[in-house]
């Protein structure tokens, strides 16, 4: 299918699909007339990419895990494992942000944001 049809079926712009092609997330072949031709499997794959992005996965993560998911004997189990890993990353980041927030809160009113909390400056 040509890029316009793929864009219509996935809700992505042609520019987004071209970008995904450039970074290797989706592959199309060139026809003799220069048009891109994408296989039908590109539709569910690009829908997966969109969903994964909304769930917080980066394009690099999606690319890295895409092949391993397609070759997994149980895709649902493999996806669940990826989700668990992502939850751990989010939990760690939330802990970092909580610590950062506490540090910033302690510095409010100190007169200098670079002065360590509790130290005269």
Backbone as ProteinMPNN parsed JSONL, in Angstrom:
{"seq_chain_A": "XXXXXXXXXXXXXXXXXXXXXXXXXXXXXXXXXXXXXXXXXXXXXXXXXXXXXXXXXXXXXXXXXXXXXXXXXXXXXXXXXXXXXXXXXXXXXXXXXXXXXXXXXXXXXXXXXXXXXXXXX", "coords_chain_A": {"N_chain_A": [[0.838, -1.17, 0.0], [0.379, 2.282, -0.596], [1.906, 5.254, 0.811], [0.015, 7.248, 1.485], [-2.364, 5.829, 1.85], [-1.592, 4.188, 3.957], [-1.17, 6.138, 5.89], [-3.789, 7.091, 6.186], [-5.071, 4.807, 7.207], [-3.783, 4.435, 9.646], [-3.864, 6.812, 11.0], [-1.7, 8.415, 11.234], [0.568, 10.983, 10.155], [1.886, 11.508, 6.842], [4.459, 12.504, 6.954], [5.29, 11.64, 9.495], [5.312, 8.88, 9.098], [7.275, 8.727, 7.116], [9.45, 9.598, 8.674], [9.555, 7.531, 10.584], [10.233, 5.494, 8.859], [12.746, 6.378, 8.059], [14.218, 6.106, 10.436], [14.12, 3.432, 10.752], [11.934, 2.103, 11.87], [9.765, 1.282, 10.421], [9.408, -0.41, 7.34], [9.453, 0.165, 3.925], [9.18, -0.534, 0.456], [10.605, 0.724, -2.567], [8.773, 1.529, -5.398], [8.894, 1.202, -9.001], [8.131, 3.654, -9.997], [8.962, 5.334, -8.022], [7.37, 5.661, -5.81], [6.578, 4.883, -2.384], [6.01, 1.66, -1.078], [4.205, -0.112, 1.198], [3.921, -2.998, 3.284], [0.918, -4.854, 4.214], [1.114, -5.536, 6.922], [2.219, -3.371, 8.112], [0.275, -1.674, 9.085], [-0.986, -2.692, 11.607], [1.412, -2.729, 13.041], [2.261, -0.005, 13.117], [0.13, 1.039, 14.52], [0.577, -0.209, 16.932], [3.008, 1.027, 17.587], [2.149, 3.681, 17.995], [0.452, 3.317, 20.221], [2.273, 2.288, 22.097], [3.926, 4.504, 22.413], [2.128, 6.28, 23.662], [1.994, 5.016, 26.066], [4.346, 5.648, 27.202], [6.717, 4.648, 26.18], [9.766, 5.075, 24.475], [10.761, 5.865, 21.088], [13.151, 4.597, 20.541], [13.125, 2.52, 22.429], [10.889, 1.115, 21.517], [11.743, 0.327, 18.969], [13.91, -1.285, 19.721], [12.664, -3.346, 21.132], [10.81, -4.316, 19.381], [11.487, -6.338, 17.423], [12.184, -8.453, 19.084], [9.737, -8.918, 20.324], [8.177, -9.734, 18.173], [9.278, -12.18, 17.662], [8.828, -13.596, 19.914], [7.647, -16.456, 21.696], [5.326, -16.233, 23.19], [3.629, -13.527, 22.887], [2.019, -11.917, 24.523], [2.929, -12.482, 27.084], [5.568, -11.589, 26.844], [5.109, -8.861, 26.367], [3.925, -8.17, 28.794], [6.113, -8.476, 30.489], [7.747, -6.415, 29.519], [6.147, -4.245, 30.224], [6.238, -4.445, 33.003], [8.956, -3.897, 33.424], [8.99, -1.236, 32.536], [7.32, -0.063, 34.428], [8.937, -0.304, 36.685], [11.007, 1.439, 35.977], [9.576, 3.835, 35.899], [8.749, 3.989, 38.582], [11.258, 4.281, 39.836], [12.028, 6.74, 38.758], [10.004, 8.352, 39.769], [10.66, 8.258, 42.487], [13.123, 9.583, 42.407], [12.222, 12.103, 41.59], [10.621, 12.791, 43.771], [12.557, 13.069, 45.766], [14.009, 15.193, 44.645], [12.032, 17.165, 44.667], [11.66, 17.496, 47.435], [14.183, 18.51, 48.107], [14.192, 20.919, 46.667], [12.016, 22.178, 47.902], [13.053, 22.521, 50.47], [14.895, 24.483, 49.95], [13.47, 26.722, 49.33], [13.015, 30.072, 50.05], [15.551, 30.448, 51.061], [17.099, 32.322, 49.913], [19.119, 31.868, 48.126], [19.236, 29.767, 45.498], [21.276, 27.98, 45.067], [22.523, 27.447, 47.393], [23.043, 25.015, 49.807], [20.448, 23.38, 51.543], [19.747, 24.319, 54.873], [22.291, 25.232, 55.436], [24.232, 28.022, 56.322], [24.696, 30.954, 54.348]], "CA_chain_A": [[0.0, 0.0, 0.0], [1.15, 3.515, -0.666], [2.024, 5.969, 2.076], [-1.233, 7.948, 1.778], [-3.311, 4.842, 2.375], [-1.079, 3.797, 5.265], [-1.447, 7.27, 6.781], [-5.23, 7.109, 6.449], [-5.447, 3.656, 8.033], [-3.154, 4.484, 10.963], [-4.067, 8.109, 11.631], [-0.411, 9.099, 11.292], [0.834, 11.806, 8.98], [2.886, 10.965, 5.917], [5.779, 12.901, 7.462], [5.622, 10.746, 10.606], [5.649, 7.574, 8.516], [8.592, 8.889, 6.492], [10.426, 9.641, 9.763], [9.668, 6.16, 11.107], [10.977, 4.728, 7.856], [14.135, 6.848, 8.101], [14.897, 5.571, 11.618], [14.073, 1.978, 10.708], [10.792, 1.517, 12.575], [8.885, 0.664, 9.427], [10.129, -0.539, 6.07], [8.696, 0.116, 2.683], [10.064, -0.662, -0.704], [10.337, 1.724, -3.601], [8.273, 1.032, -6.678], [9.621, 1.736, -10.15], [7.776, 5.068, -10.156], [9.507, 6.073, -6.893], [6.465, 5.659, -4.664], [6.818, 3.899, -1.325], [4.996, 0.603, -0.99], [4.307, -0.737, 2.502], [3.142, -4.237, 3.401], [-0.272, -4.722, 5.066], [1.488, -5.683, 8.338], [2.649, -2.07, 8.628], [-0.852, -1.018, 9.77], [-1.016, -3.007, 13.047], [2.682, -2.365, 13.659], [2.266, 1.425, 13.403], [-0.841, 1.239, 15.593], [1.301, -0.616, 18.132], [3.989, 2.088, 17.867], [1.401, 4.803, 18.576], [0.001, 2.938, 21.558], [3.455, 2.186, 22.957], [4.349, 5.869, 22.728], [1.217, 6.851, 24.651], [2.289, 4.341, 27.331], [5.606, 6.157, 27.723], [7.887, 4.032, 25.563], [10.434, 5.908, 23.477], [10.919, 5.2, 19.79], [14.308, 3.694, 20.655], [12.666, 1.32, 23.139], [9.974, 0.399, 20.626], [12.577, -0.312, 17.94], [14.723, -2.319, 20.348], [11.85, -4.479, 21.563], [9.908, -4.752, 18.311], [11.88, -7.618, 16.84], [12.111, -9.495, 20.117], [8.322, -9.233, 20.525], [7.659, -10.475, 17.019], [9.827, -13.537, 17.69], [8.522, -14.227, 21.207], [6.643, -17.517, 21.592], [4.101, -15.72, 23.799], [3.756, -12.072, 22.805], [1.36, -11.304, 25.676], [3.85, -12.619, 28.217], [6.702, -10.705, 26.577], [4.633, -7.499, 26.583], [3.755, -7.985, 30.238], [7.457, -8.296, 31.051], [8.174, -5.057, 29.159], [5.368, -3.317, 31.033], [6.788, -4.498, 34.354], [10.227, -3.151, 33.389], [8.668, 0.188, 32.414], [6.795, 0.343, 35.732], [10.104, -0.143, 37.568], [11.686, 2.68, 35.565], [8.713, 4.936, 36.333], [8.85, 4.054, 40.044], [12.569, 4.854, 40.176], [11.993, 8.156, 38.381], [9.137, 9.024, 40.739], [11.442, 8.399, 43.719], [14.08, 10.662, 42.154], [11.489, 13.366, 41.563], [10.214, 13.076, 45.151], [13.759, 13.578, 46.434], [14.281, 16.513, 44.067], [11.008, 18.082, 45.174], [11.978, 17.775, 48.839], [15.363, 19.38, 48.117], [13.761, 22.248, 46.225], [11.161, 22.729, 48.953], [13.931, 22.939, 51.563], [15.657, 25.654, 49.526], [12.582, 27.867, 49.186], [13.191, 31.082, 51.075], [16.934, 30.537, 51.55], [17.746, 33.48, 49.299], [20.008, 31.434, 47.047], [18.873, 28.392, 45.143], [22.449, 27.127, 44.995], [22.964, 27.172, 48.748], [22.468, 23.781, 50.33], [19.455, 23.605, 52.581], [20.226, 24.192, 56.237], [23.636, 25.816, 55.576], [24.257, 29.488, 56.185], [25.347, 31.251, 53.131]], "C_chain_A": [[0.884, 1.234, 0.0], [1.034, 4.286, 0.635], [0.739, 6.7, 2.456], [-2.275, 7.018, 2.385], [-2.893, 4.393, 3.774], [-1.36, 4.903, 6.288], [-2.926, 7.297, 7.151], [-5.635, 5.98, 7.388], [-4.89, 3.722, 9.45], [-3.412, 5.787, 11.709], [-2.77, 8.89, 11.815], [-0.25, 9.973, 10.052], [1.858, 11.102, 8.088], [4.295, 11.297, 6.408], [6.213, 11.999, 8.613], [6.037, 9.385, 10.077], [7.01, 7.64, 7.833], [9.691, 8.909, 7.552], [10.633, 8.241, 10.336], [10.449, 5.276, 10.139], [12.464, 5.092, 7.918], [14.894, 6.245, 9.285], [14.777, 4.054, 11.729], [12.929, 1.327, 11.459], [9.82, 0.817, 11.638], [9.647, 0.639, 8.108], [9.145, -0.602, 4.911], [9.68, -0.059, 1.546], [9.669, 0.395, -1.717], [9.86, 1.025, -4.865], [9.067, 1.694, -7.804], [9.338, 3.226, -10.351], [8.256, 5.934, -8.986], [8.608, 6.127, -5.668], [6.883, 4.608, -3.645], [5.667, 2.903, -1.34], [5.216, -0.131, 0.33], [3.454, -1.994, 2.562], [1.933, -4.025, 4.32], [0.053, -4.805, 6.556], [1.931, -4.361, 8.945], [1.533, -1.383, 9.414], [-0.887, -1.391, 11.255], [0.286, -2.633, 13.753], [2.701, -0.882, 14.024], [1.23, 1.778, 14.473], [-0.206, 0.854, 16.934], [2.292, 0.479, 18.543], [3.292, 3.27, 18.538], [0.974, 4.505, 20.007], [1.174, 2.886, 22.529], [3.964, 3.568, 23.34], [3.438, 6.498, 23.775], [1.43, 6.218, 26.027], [3.668, 4.708, 27.872], [6.858, 5.517, 27.153], [8.458, 4.979, 24.514], [10.5, 5.141, 22.155], [12.094, 4.233, 19.822], [13.912, 2.401, 21.368], [11.765, 0.472, 22.246], [10.767, -0.342, 19.56], [13.356, -1.482, 18.525], [13.893, -3.558, 20.675], [10.948, -5.043, 20.462], [10.238, -6.113, 17.754], [11.762, -8.735, 17.867], [10.657, -9.881, 20.393], [7.762, -10.071, 19.378], [8.151, -11.91, 17.012], [9.509, -14.276, 18.989], [7.465, -15.312, 21.03], [5.3, -17.087, 22.179], [4.213, -14.201, 23.883], [3.125, -11.386, 24.014], [2.269, -11.358, 26.903], [5.044, -11.676, 28.059], [6.303, -9.242, 26.802], [4.468, -7.214, 28.074], [5.103, -7.757, 30.923], [7.978, -6.894, 30.738], [7.439, -4.016, 29.997], [5.894, -3.288, 32.468], [8.107, -3.727, 34.433], [9.963, -1.648, 33.349], [8.13, 0.722, 33.733], [7.943, 0.559, 36.712], [10.862, 1.144, 37.246], [10.888, 3.891, 36.051], [8.796, 5.1, 37.853], [10.171, 4.67, 40.483], [12.587, 6.348, 39.877], [11.121, 8.947, 39.353], [9.87, 9.236, 42.065], [12.466, 9.523, 43.568], [13.388, 12.021, 42.196], [11.008, 13.762, 42.963], [11.379, 13.652, 45.936], [14.095, 14.981, 45.941], [13.29, 17.548, 44.591], [11.298, 18.461, 46.624], [13.169, 18.715, 48.94], [14.984, 20.802, 47.71], [12.904, 22.928, 47.289], [12.005, 23.249, 50.108], [14.694, 24.207, 51.216], [14.776, 26.897, 49.352], [12.805, 28.806, 50.362], [14.604, 31.196, 51.613], [17.664, 31.72, 50.945], [18.677, 33.104, 48.162], [19.675, 29.989, 46.694], [20.062, 27.444, 45.067], [22.987, 26.756, 46.376], [22.286, 25.9, 49.235], [21.526, 24.109, 51.465], [20.084, 23.424, 53.949], [21.617, 24.761, 56.472], [23.552, 27.324, 55.459], [25.047, 29.886, 54.936], [26.027, 32.487, 52.975]], "O_chain_A": [[1.995, 1.223, 0.531], [0.167, 4.004, 1.462], [0.403, 6.766, 3.638], [-2.979, 7.388, 3.324], [-3.73, 4.238, 4.663], [-1.744, 4.62, 7.423], [-3.27, 7.506, 8.315], [-6.463, 6.184, 8.276], [-5.462, 3.128, 10.365], [-3.201, 5.86, 12.92], [-2.758, 9.921, 12.487], [-0.871, 9.718, 9.02], [2.592, 10.22, 8.533], [5.209, 10.481, 6.296], [7.384, 11.63, 8.698], [7.009, 8.8, 10.556], [7.811, 6.713, 7.955], [10.748, 8.308, 7.358], [11.77, 7.818, 10.547], [11.228, 4.418, 10.555], [13.329, 4.219, 7.838], [16.072, 5.911, 9.162], [15.273, 3.457, 12.685], [12.946, 0.114, 11.669], [9.137, -0.13, 12.029], [10.425, 1.543, 7.802], [8.152, -1.329, 4.938], [10.868, 0.237, 1.676], [8.542, 0.891, -1.718], [10.466, 0.061, -5.332], [9.822, 2.638, -7.569], [10.201, 3.97, -10.819], [7.989, 7.135, -8.958], [9.03, 6.586, -4.606], [7.465, 3.58, -3.993], [4.513, 3.258, -1.581], [6.282, -0.703, 0.558], [2.382, -2.05, 1.958], [1.936, -3.096, 5.127], [-0.651, -4.212, 7.373], [2.011, -4.24, 10.167], [1.812, -0.592, 10.314], [-0.825, -0.497, 12.099], [0.272, -2.263, 14.927], [3.114, -0.53, 15.129], [1.433, 2.715, 15.245], [-0.431, 1.517, 17.946], [2.393, 0.812, 19.723], [3.786, 3.801, 19.533], [1.12, 5.345, 20.895], [1.08, 3.381, 23.652], [4.389, 3.778, 24.477], [3.918, 7.178, 24.682], [1.083, 6.819, 27.043], [4.113, 4.153, 28.877], [7.962, 5.82, 27.607], [7.715, 5.606, 23.759], [10.318, 3.924, 22.118], [12.043, 3.17, 19.203], [14.316, 1.314, 20.957], [11.876, -0.754, 22.23], [10.493, -1.509, 19.279], [13.454, -2.542, 17.907], [14.361, -4.685, 20.515], [10.39, -6.13, 20.609], [9.355, -6.961, 17.625], [11.296, -9.831, 17.555], [10.371, -11.047, 20.668], [6.978, -10.996, 19.591], [7.511, -12.777, 16.417], [9.875, -15.44, 19.151], [6.493, -15.117, 20.3], [4.251, -17.531, 21.713], [4.805, -13.657, 24.815], [3.645, -10.374, 24.485], [2.361, -10.394, 27.662], [5.476, -11.044, 29.023], [7.079, -8.47, 27.366], [4.831, -6.139, 28.551], [5.21, -6.934, 31.832], [8.583, -6.253, 31.598], [8.031, -3.026, 30.429], [5.982, -2.221, 33.076], [8.347, -2.993, 35.392], [10.627, -0.877, 34.042], [8.452, 1.846, 34.118], [7.918, 1.513, 37.49], [11.305, 1.85, 38.151], [11.461, 4.857, 36.554], [8.901, 6.22, 38.353], [10.201, 5.491, 41.4], [13.11, 7.133, 40.668], [11.454, 10.074, 39.718], [9.715, 10.281, 42.696], [12.658, 10.321, 44.486], [13.912, 12.974, 42.771], [10.992, 14.946, 43.298], [11.212, 14.614, 46.686], [14.428, 15.858, 46.738], [13.669, 18.672, 44.919], [11.19, 19.631, 46.991], [13.17, 19.623, 49.771], [15.409, 21.769, 48.342], [13.057, 24.123, 47.543], [11.706, 24.304, 50.667], [15.102, 24.939, 52.117], [15.294, 28.008, 49.239], [12.787, 28.388, 51.52], [14.841, 31.97, 52.54], [18.741, 32.087, 51.415], [18.992, 33.944, 47.319], [19.825, 29.094, 47.525], [19.877, 26.228, 45.009], [23.813, 25.852, 46.503], [21.075, 25.742, 49.081], [21.783, 25.016, 52.256], [20.859, 22.494, 54.167], [22.083, 24.771, 57.611], [22.865, 27.843, 54.578], [25.977, 29.183, 54.54], [26.595, 32.749, 51.915]]}, "name": "protein", "num_of_chains": 1, "seq": "XXXXXXXXXXXXXXXXXXXXXXXXXXXXXXXXXXXXXXXXXXXXXXXXXXXXXXXXXXXXXXXXXXXXXXXXXXXXXXXXXXXXXXXXXXXXXXXXXXXXXXXXXXXXXXXXXXXXXXXXX"}
